[in-house]
XYZ file of C-alpha atoms in Angstrom:
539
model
C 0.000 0.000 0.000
C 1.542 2.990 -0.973
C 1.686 6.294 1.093
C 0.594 9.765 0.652
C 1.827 12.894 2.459
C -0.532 15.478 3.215
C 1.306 19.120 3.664
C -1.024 21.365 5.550
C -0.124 25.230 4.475
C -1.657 28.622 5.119
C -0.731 32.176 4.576
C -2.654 33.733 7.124
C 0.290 32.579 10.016
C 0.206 35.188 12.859
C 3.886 35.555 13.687
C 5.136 35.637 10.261
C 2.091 36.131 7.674
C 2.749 34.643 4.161
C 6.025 32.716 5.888
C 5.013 29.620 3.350
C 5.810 31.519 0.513
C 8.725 33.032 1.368
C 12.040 31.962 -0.600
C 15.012 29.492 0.319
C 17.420 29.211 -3.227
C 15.116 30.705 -5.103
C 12.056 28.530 -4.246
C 9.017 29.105 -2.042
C 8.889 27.477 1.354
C 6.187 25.750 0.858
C 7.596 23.920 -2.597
C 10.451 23.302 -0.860
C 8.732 21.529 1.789
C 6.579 19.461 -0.818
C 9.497 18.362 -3.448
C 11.981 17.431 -0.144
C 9.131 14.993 1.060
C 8.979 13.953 -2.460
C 12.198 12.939 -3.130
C 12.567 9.565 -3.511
C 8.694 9.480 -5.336
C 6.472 9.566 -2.769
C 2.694 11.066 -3.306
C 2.446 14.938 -2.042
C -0.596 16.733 -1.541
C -0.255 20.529 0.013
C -4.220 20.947 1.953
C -4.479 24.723 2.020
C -7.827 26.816 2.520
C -10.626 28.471 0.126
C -9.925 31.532 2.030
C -9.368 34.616 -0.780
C -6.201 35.160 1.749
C -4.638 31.781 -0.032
C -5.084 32.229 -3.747
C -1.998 33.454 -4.072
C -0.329 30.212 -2.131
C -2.660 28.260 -4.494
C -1.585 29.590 -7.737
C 2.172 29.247 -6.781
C 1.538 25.287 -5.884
C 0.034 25.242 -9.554
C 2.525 26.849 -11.181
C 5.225 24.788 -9.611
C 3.630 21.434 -10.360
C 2.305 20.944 -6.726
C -0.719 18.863 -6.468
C -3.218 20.823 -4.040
C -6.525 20.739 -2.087
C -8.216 23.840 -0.662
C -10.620 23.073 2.692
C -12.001 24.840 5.652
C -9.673 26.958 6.710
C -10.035 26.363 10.595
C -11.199 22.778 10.337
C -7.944 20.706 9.002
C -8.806 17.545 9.874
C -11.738 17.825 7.300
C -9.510 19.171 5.099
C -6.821 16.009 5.249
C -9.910 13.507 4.449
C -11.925 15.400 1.857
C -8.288 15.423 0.435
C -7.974 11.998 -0.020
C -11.222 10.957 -0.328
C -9.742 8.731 -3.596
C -7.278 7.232 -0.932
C -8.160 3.359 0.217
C -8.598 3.488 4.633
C -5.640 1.586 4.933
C -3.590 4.123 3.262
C -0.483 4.905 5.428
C -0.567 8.802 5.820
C 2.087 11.326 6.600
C 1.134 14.797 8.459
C 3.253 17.353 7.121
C 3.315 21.102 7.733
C 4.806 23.181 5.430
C 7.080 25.547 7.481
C 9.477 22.421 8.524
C 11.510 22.173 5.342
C 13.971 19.415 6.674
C 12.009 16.422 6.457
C 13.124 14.370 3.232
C 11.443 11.390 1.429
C 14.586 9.074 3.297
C 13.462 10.215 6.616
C 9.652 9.196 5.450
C 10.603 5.908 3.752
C 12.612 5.030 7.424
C 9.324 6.400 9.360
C 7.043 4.033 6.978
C 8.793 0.885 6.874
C 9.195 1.186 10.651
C 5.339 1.941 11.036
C 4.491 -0.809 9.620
C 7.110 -3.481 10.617
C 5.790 -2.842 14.226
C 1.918 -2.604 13.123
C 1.243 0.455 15.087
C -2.199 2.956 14.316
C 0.424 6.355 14.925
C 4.170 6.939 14.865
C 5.512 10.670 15.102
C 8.942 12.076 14.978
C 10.089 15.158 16.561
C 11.902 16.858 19.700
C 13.958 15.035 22.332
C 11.961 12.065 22.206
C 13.276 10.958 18.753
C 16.726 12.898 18.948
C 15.633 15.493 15.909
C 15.604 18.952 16.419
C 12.031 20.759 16.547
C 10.457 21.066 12.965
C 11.591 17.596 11.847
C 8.270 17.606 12.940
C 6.427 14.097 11.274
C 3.285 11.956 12.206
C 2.174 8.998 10.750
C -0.832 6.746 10.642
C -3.800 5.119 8.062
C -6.241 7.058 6.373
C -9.311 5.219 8.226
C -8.166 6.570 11.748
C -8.577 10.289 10.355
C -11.849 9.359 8.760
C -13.037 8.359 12.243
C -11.540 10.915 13.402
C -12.941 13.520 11.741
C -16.619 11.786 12.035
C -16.484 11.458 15.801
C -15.157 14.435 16.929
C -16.389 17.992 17.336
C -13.448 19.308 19.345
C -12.088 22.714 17.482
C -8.853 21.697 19.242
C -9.260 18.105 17.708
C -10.440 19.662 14.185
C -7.713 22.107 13.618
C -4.737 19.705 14.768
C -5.475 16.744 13.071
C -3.789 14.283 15.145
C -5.038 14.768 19.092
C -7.796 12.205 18.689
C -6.296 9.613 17.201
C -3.493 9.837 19.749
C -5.603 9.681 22.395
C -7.273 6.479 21.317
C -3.851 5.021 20.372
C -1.381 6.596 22.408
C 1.688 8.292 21.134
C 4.587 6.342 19.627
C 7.653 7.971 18.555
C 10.393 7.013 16.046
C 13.277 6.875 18.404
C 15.873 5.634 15.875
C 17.931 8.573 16.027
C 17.433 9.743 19.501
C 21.198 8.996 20.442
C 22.234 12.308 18.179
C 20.534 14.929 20.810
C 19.575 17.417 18.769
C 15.918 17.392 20.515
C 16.957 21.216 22.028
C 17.687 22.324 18.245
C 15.707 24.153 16.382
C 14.470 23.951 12.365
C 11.295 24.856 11.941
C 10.077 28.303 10.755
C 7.730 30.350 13.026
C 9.003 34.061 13.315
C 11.999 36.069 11.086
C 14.992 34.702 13.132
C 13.904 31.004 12.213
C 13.643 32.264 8.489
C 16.741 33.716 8.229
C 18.574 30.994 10.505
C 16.969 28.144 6.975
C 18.381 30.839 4.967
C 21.932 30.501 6.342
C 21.770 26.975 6.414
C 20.815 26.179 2.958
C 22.855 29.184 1.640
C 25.765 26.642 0.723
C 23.766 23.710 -0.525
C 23.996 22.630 -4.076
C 20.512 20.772 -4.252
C 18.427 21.757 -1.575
C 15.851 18.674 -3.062
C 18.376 16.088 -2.810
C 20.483 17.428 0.534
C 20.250 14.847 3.347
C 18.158 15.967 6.353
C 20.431 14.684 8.833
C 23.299 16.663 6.414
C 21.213 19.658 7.153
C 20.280 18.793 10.903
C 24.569 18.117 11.498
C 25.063 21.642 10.184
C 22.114 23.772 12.063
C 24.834 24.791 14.960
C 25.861 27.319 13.033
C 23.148 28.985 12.422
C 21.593 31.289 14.741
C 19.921 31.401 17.878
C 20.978 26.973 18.497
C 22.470 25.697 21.166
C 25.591 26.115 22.088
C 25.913 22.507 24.136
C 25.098 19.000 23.990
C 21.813 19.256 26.481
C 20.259 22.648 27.341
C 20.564 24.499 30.426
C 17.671 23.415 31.923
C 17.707 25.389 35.703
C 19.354 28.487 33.687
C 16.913 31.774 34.486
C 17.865 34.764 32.658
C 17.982 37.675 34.964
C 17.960 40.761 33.628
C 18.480 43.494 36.161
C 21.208 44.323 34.703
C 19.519 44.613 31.288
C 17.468 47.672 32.837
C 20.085 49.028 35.173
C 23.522 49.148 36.404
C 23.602 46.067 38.570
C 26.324 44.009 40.551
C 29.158 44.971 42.707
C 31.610 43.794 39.821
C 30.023 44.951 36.891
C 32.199 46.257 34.242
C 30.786 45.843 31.387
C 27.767 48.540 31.905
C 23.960 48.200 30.705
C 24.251 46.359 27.711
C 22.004 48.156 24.444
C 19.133 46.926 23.214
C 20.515 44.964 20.489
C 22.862 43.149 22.611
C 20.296 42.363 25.123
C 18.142 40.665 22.446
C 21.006 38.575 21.796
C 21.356 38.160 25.120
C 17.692 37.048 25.624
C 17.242 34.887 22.455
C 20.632 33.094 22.915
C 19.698 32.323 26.769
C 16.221 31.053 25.616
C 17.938 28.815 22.874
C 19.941 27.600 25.075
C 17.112 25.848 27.439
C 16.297 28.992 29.881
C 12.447 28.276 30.915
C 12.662 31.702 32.429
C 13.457 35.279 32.389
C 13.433 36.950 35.278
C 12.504 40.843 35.936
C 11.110 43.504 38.086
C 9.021 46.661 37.809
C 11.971 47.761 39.901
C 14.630 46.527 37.449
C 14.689 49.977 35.616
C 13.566 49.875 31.626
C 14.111 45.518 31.831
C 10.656 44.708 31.344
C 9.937 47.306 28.266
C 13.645 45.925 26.977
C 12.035 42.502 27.212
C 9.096 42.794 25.641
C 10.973 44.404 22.580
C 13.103 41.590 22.338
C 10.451 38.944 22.447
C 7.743 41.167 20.268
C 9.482 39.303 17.065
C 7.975 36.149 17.479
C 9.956 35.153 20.508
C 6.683 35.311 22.752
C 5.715 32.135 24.518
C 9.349 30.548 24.155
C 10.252 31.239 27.469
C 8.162 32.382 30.847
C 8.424 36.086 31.933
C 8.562 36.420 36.112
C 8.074 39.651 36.545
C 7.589 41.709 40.006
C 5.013 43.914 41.499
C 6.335 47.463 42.406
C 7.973 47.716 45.783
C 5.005 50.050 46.761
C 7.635 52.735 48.121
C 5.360 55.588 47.770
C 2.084 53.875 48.955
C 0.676 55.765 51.901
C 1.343 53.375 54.933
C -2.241 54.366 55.716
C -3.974 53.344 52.370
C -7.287 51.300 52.937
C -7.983 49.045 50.408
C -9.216 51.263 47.695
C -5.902 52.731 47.872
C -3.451 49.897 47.677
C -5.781 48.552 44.735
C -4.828 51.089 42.571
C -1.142 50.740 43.525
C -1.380 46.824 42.506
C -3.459 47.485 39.656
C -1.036 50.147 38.328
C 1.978 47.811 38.919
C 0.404 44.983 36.310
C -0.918 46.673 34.022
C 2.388 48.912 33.448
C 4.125 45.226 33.578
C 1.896 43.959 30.954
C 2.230 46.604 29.161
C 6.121 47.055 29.270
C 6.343 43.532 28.358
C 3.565 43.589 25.594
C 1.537 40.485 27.518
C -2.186 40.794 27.536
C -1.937 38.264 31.070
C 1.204 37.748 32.925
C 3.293 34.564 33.180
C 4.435 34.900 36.509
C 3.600 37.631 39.205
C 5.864 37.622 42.564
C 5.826 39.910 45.527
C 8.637 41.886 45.204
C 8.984 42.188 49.138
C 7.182 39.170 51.044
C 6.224 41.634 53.783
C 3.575 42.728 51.369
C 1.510 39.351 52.181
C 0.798 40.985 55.533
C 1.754 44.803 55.189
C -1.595 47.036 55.142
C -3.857 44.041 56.965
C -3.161 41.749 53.794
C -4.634 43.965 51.187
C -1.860 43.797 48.535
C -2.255 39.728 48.952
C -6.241 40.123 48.610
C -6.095 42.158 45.475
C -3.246 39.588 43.772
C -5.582 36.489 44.858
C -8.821 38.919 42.713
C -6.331 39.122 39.950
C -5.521 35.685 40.167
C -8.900 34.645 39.863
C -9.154 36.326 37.330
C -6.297 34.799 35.390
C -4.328 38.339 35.049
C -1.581 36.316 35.464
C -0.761 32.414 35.171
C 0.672 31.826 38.443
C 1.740 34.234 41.965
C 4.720 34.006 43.941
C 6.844 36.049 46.622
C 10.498 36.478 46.256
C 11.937 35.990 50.175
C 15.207 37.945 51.601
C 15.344 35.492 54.974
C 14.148 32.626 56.541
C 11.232 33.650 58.353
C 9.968 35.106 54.916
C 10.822 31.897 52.965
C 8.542 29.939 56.055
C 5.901 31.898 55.328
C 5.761 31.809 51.664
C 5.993 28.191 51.939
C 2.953 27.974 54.054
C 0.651 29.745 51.357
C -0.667 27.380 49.486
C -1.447 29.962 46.967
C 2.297 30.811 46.029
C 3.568 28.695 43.208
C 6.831 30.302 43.003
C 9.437 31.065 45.539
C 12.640 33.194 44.860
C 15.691 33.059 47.670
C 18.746 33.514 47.572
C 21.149 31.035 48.022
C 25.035 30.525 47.519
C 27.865 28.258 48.672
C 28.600 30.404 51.474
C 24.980 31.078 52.617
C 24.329 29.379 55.717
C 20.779 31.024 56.762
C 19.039 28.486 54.895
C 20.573 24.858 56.316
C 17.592 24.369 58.414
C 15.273 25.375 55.467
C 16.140 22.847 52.956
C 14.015 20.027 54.586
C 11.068 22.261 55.021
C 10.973 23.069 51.322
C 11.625 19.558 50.193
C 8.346 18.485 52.140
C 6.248 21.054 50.464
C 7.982 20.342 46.853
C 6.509 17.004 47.579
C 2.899 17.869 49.013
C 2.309 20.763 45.804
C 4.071 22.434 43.168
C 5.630 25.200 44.042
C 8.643 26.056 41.353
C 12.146 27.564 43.739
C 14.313 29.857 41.837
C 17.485 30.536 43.379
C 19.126 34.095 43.062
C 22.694 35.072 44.285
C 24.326 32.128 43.492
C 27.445 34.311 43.141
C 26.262 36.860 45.352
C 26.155 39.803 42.759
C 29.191 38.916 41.590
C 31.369 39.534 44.939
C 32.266 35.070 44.747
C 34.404 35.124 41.602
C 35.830 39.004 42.274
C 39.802 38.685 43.360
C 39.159 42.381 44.879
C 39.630 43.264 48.255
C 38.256 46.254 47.906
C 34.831 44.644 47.025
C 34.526 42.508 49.756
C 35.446 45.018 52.249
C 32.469 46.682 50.598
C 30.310 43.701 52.025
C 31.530 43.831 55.151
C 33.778 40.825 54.866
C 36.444 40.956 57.639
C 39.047 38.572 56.465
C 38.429 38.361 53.032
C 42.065 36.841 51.691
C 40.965 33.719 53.772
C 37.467 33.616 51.906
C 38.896 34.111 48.587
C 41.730 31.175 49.380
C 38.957 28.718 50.624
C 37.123 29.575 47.211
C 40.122 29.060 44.920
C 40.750 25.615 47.390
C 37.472 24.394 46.722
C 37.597 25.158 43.008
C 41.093 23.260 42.457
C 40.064 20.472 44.677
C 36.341 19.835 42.737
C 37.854 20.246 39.482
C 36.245 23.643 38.242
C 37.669 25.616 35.851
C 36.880 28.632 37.925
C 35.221 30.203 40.901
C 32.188 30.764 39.487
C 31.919 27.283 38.247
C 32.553 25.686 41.053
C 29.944 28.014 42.983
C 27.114 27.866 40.230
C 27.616 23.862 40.434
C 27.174 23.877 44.228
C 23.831 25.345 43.803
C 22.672 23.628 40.707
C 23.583 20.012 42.437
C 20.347 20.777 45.064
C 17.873 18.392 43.713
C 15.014 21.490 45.094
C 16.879 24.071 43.137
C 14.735 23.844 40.126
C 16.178 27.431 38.502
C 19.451 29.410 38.798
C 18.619 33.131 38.285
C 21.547 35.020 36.477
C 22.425 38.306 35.277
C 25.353 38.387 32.510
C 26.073 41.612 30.104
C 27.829 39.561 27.365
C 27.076 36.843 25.097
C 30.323 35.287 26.453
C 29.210 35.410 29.807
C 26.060 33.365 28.799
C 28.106 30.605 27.003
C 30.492 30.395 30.037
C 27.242 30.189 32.500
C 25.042 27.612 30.003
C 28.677 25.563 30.039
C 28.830 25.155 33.635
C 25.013 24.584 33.729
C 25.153 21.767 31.392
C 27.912 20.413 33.480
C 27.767 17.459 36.173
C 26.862 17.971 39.549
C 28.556 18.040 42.692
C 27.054 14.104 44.557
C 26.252 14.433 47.949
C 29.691 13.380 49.395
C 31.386 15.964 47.706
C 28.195 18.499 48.847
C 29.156 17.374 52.358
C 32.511 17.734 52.550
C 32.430 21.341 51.219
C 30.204 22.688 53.635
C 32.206 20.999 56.324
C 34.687 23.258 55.453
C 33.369 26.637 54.510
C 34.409 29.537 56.103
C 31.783 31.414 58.174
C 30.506 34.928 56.251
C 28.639 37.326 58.583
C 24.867 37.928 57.825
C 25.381 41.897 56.988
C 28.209 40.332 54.238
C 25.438 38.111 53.099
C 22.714 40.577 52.716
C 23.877 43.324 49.470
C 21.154 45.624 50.941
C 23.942 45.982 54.050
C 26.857 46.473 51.558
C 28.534 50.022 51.839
C-alpha cells in the first residue's frame, strides 16, 4: 500500500504572515517543503484553505507542479480527508506542515517501513523524544483513523490539529531511531523572522536543496543562529535581567548592555534551554527591553517572572481602595512594558507585602488571580522567616531566595521546602548564586564593601574548593554547588555579554557536585557574617 503525504499550508500565520511563501534558493517554502518529502517518489498533496487570503499560495503550488486541495480553513482535519477521499482506509498517511523544510522522502521511507514493521495505528517524529531537532516535525498513521476521526469528533482543538484524537485512542509512539544524536533542544522549523533567516543561512551553501540529506542539514544547524551552544540545554538556567534595565552588581564592568545586545542576550539564553526570564518593575527599563526583544515572534518561548512594584510611595495608611490602585497600576504597566495581555508569573517583590496594610496587597493579587491576570503568583523571600511563610501559602507557586555556597541562613530550610515540593508544586528559583558577583571578584576592595572581615581567607577557601572539585573557575565551582540541590529547580543570572552566557550555560550543562562531595564542602566553609550576606547591608 503505498503512502501519501498530506502538507497542511496557510498564509494567514500570525507571527510571520505569508512565511510559506517566502524563498530558500530561489524557491518558495512551501515547494520546498513538498518536493523534499517527495524525493525519492512519494505522493504529495499541500491541503491549504478556500480563504481569498490563499489564492496566491494556491496559484504558486500550480505553477510549480504541486498537487493541491483547498478546505475549511479552521477545520484541518476535514480538510486532510476530503483530500484523499480517492485514498483506500488503509492508506499509510504522513502529516506534514509546510514551514518544517527538513524532512526528506529518506526520513519518510525510514518512518514508513518502521510503522508498519511494528503494526502500530500512529508513529511521530520530533523533539527530544526521537533525537531530531524541533520542525523535523512528522506523524504517521492510516487514512481510516482520520476518517473516524474527523466523524467522531467535534473538538475545534481536535479539528484544527489533526492528530489529538487519534493519539488519544492510540497513544503516542515515537520514532526513536535517532534519539542517540541529541539534537531534541535544536531548532528547524520556521515560526518568526529569526527562524527564516537561521533556513536561509543553512541552505545558503547547498547545491541541491531537493536532494540534501536531512540529517546533512540537521549536522550543520549549529551554526546557524539562535541553536544551542551545548550538547543538552541548560535546563535550571533563568535569565535575569536586572542588569539589562540598570547598572547592577558589585563587579560589573561591562555597563547596561544596548538593546541589540540584550536581544542577543535574551534569544541566545532562551535557545539555550532557559524556561525563564526573570525581571522587576523595579529593574529599571528591563521589562519594556524585554518585551521588545520577544515582540518578534519570541513570545511564549520562554516564561516572563516579573515583580510587582515595591510600593515605596504607597501611603502606609492606604485602605484598600488605595493599595488597589497601587497593585493594579503595577500589572498593568508590567503587561504593558512587556507587551503580555496576562502575565506569566507575578511575585511579591517584598514578602512583607503578604501581611503589610492588613493583607490587602495579597487580597487584590488572589482577585487578579482569579481572574487569570496572570498564570501563576509568587513572593520572592530575603530570609528565613519570609521563605517559612511563603511556603505555608498554598497559593504561592513560586518562591525566589537567595542562596550561595557560602549562605548558611538556609541549612535548616532545605528540609522544610523539600516536604512542600513534595505535598504541591511550588517552582524555587534561586538568586545570588554568586552573590552579585562579589564570589568570583579577586578584589579586596569589594569585599570590604560587604563587610567581609578577612576576606584573603574567603577568597583562598574559594580558589581551594575550586582546584580540589575540578572547576575551571570560581564561578563554576559556585554555580555547580547550587545547581547540584535536587530542590533548586532554577538558577537566576544576570550576565552583560554573550560570552558570559556561554560560560554560565557551560557550567550549567555540566555534572553535579554528589552528595559526598556536597558534604565535605560545607564541612569546610568559612563562616561569612549575615550583613556580608545581605547586598542591601553592603557600603
Amino acid at each position: 500500500m503505498k503512502s501519501v503525504a498530506v502538507i497542511q499550508a496557510r498564509t494567514n500565520s500570525s507571527r510571520l504572515p505569508g512565511k510559506v511563501l517566502l524563498p530558500v534558493k530561489g524557491m518558495p517554502l512551501v515547494v520546498l517543503a513538498a518536493r523534499r518529502a517527495a524525493n525519492t517518489g512519494r505522493q504529495v498533496i499541500v491541503a491549504t484553505s478556500l480563504e481569498t487570503t490563499d489564492d496566491f499560495l494556491a496559484e504558486t503550488l500550480q505553477i510549480h507542479g504541486i498537487s493541491s486541495y483547498r478546505g475549511s480553513l479552521d477545520n484541518t482535519l476535514e480538510r486532510f480527508v476530503t483530500a484523499l477521499e480517492d485514498y483506500n482506509d488503509e492508506t499509510p498517511v504522513f502529516r506534514l506542515t509546510a514551514d518544517n523544510v527538513l524532512p526528506d522522502g529518506a526520513l519518510l521511507d525510514e518512518i514508513e517501513q518502521y510503522f508498519i514493521e511494528h503494526h502500530l495505528d500512529y508513529l511521530c517524529c520530533n523533539g527530544e523524544k526521537s533525537g531530531l531537532p524541533y520542525g523535523m516535525s512528522v506523524e504517521l498513521t492510516r487514512l481510516r483513523h482520520l476518517r473516524d476521526a474527523a466523524a467522531s469528533t467535534t473538538c475545534k482543538y481536535d479539528q484544527e490539529h489533526v492528530t489529538p484524537y487519534i493519539r488519544r485512542k492510540f497513544g503516542e509512539y515515537y520514532f526513536e531511531k535517532y534519539r542517540e544524536l541529541s539534537k531534541g533542544h535544536f531548532r528547524c522549523t520556521v515560526d518568526c523572522l529569526d527562524d527564516y533567516l537561521a533556513i536561509q543561512q543553512l541552505f545558503s551553501d547547498i547545491d541541491d536543496p531537493i536532494q540534501v540529506s536531512a540529517f546533512t542539514l540537521v549536522e550543520q544547524l549549529g551554526s546557524c543562529s539562535y541553536q544551542p551552544w551545548q550538547r543538552i540545554p541548560a535546563r535550571k538556567l533563568v535569565l535575569g535581567t536586572a542588569q539589562l534595565g540598570m547598572q547592577y552588581g558589585i563587579a560589573n564592568l561591562s555597563g547596561k548592555p544596548d538593546q541589540s545586545m540584550a536581544e542577543q542576550l535574551i534569544k541566545s539564553a532562551i535557545a539555550n534551554g532557559a524556561a525563564f526570564i526573570d525581571t522587576a518593575r523595579a529593574y529599571g527599563n528591563s521589562e519594556e527591553v524585554i518585551g521588545t526583544a520577544l515582540r518578534s515572534g519570541w513570545e511564549g518561548r520562554s516564561r516572563v517572572v516579573t515583580k510587582l512594584s515595591p510600593l515605596t510611595h504607597c501611603p502606609v495608611d492606604g485602605n484598600q481602595e488605595v493599595i488597589d490602585a497601587f497593585v493594579d497600576a503595577s500589572i498593568y504597566a508590567s503587561c504593558s512594558s512587556l507587551r503580555m495581555q496576562r502575565l506569566d508569573v507575578l511575585m511579591l517583590h517584598r514578602a512583607s507585602h503578604m501581611t503589610d496594610w492588613n493583607g490587602a496587597v495579597w487580597k487584590r493579587l488572589l482577585q487578579h488571580k482569579a481572574k487569570a491576570t496572570f498564570n501563576a503568583l509568587g513572593v520572592s523571600v530575603q530570609s528565613p522567616a519570609e521563605l517559612e511563610l511563603a511556603l505555608a501559602s498554598p497559593e504561592v507557586g513560586f518562591i525566589q531566595m537567595p542562596f550561595n555556597v557560602l549562605d548558611w541562613r538556609w541549612d535548616q530550610m532545605i528540609p522544610k521546602i523539600i516536604a512542600q515540593k513534595q505535598q504541591r508544586d511550588v517552582v524555587i528559583h534561586v538568586r545570588s548564586a554568586l552573590l552579585q558577583g562579589l564570589l568570583p571578584s579577586k578584589s579586596c576592595e569589594y569585599w570590604q564593601k560587604a563587610n567581609a572581615a578577612q576576606p584573603e581567607n574567603i577568597m583562598e577557601w574559594l580558589a581551594e574548593q575550586t582546584q580540589n572539585n575540578g572547576k575551571t573557575s570560581i564561578a563554576d565551582f559556585c554555580l555547580s554547588f547550587v545547581k547540584s540541590f535536587s530542590w533548586v529547580d532554577g538558577l537566576v543570572i544576570g550576565m552583560e555579554t554573550l560570552d558570559q552566557l556561554a560560560e554560565n550555560v557551560k557550567i550549567l550543562c555540566g555534572d553535579d557536585f554528589s552528595q559526598q562531595e556536597i558534604a565535605s564542602i560545607l564541612a569546610t566553609r568559612p563562616k561569612l557574617e549575615e550583613n556580608s550576606l545581605n547586598p542591601s547591608c553592603w557600603r
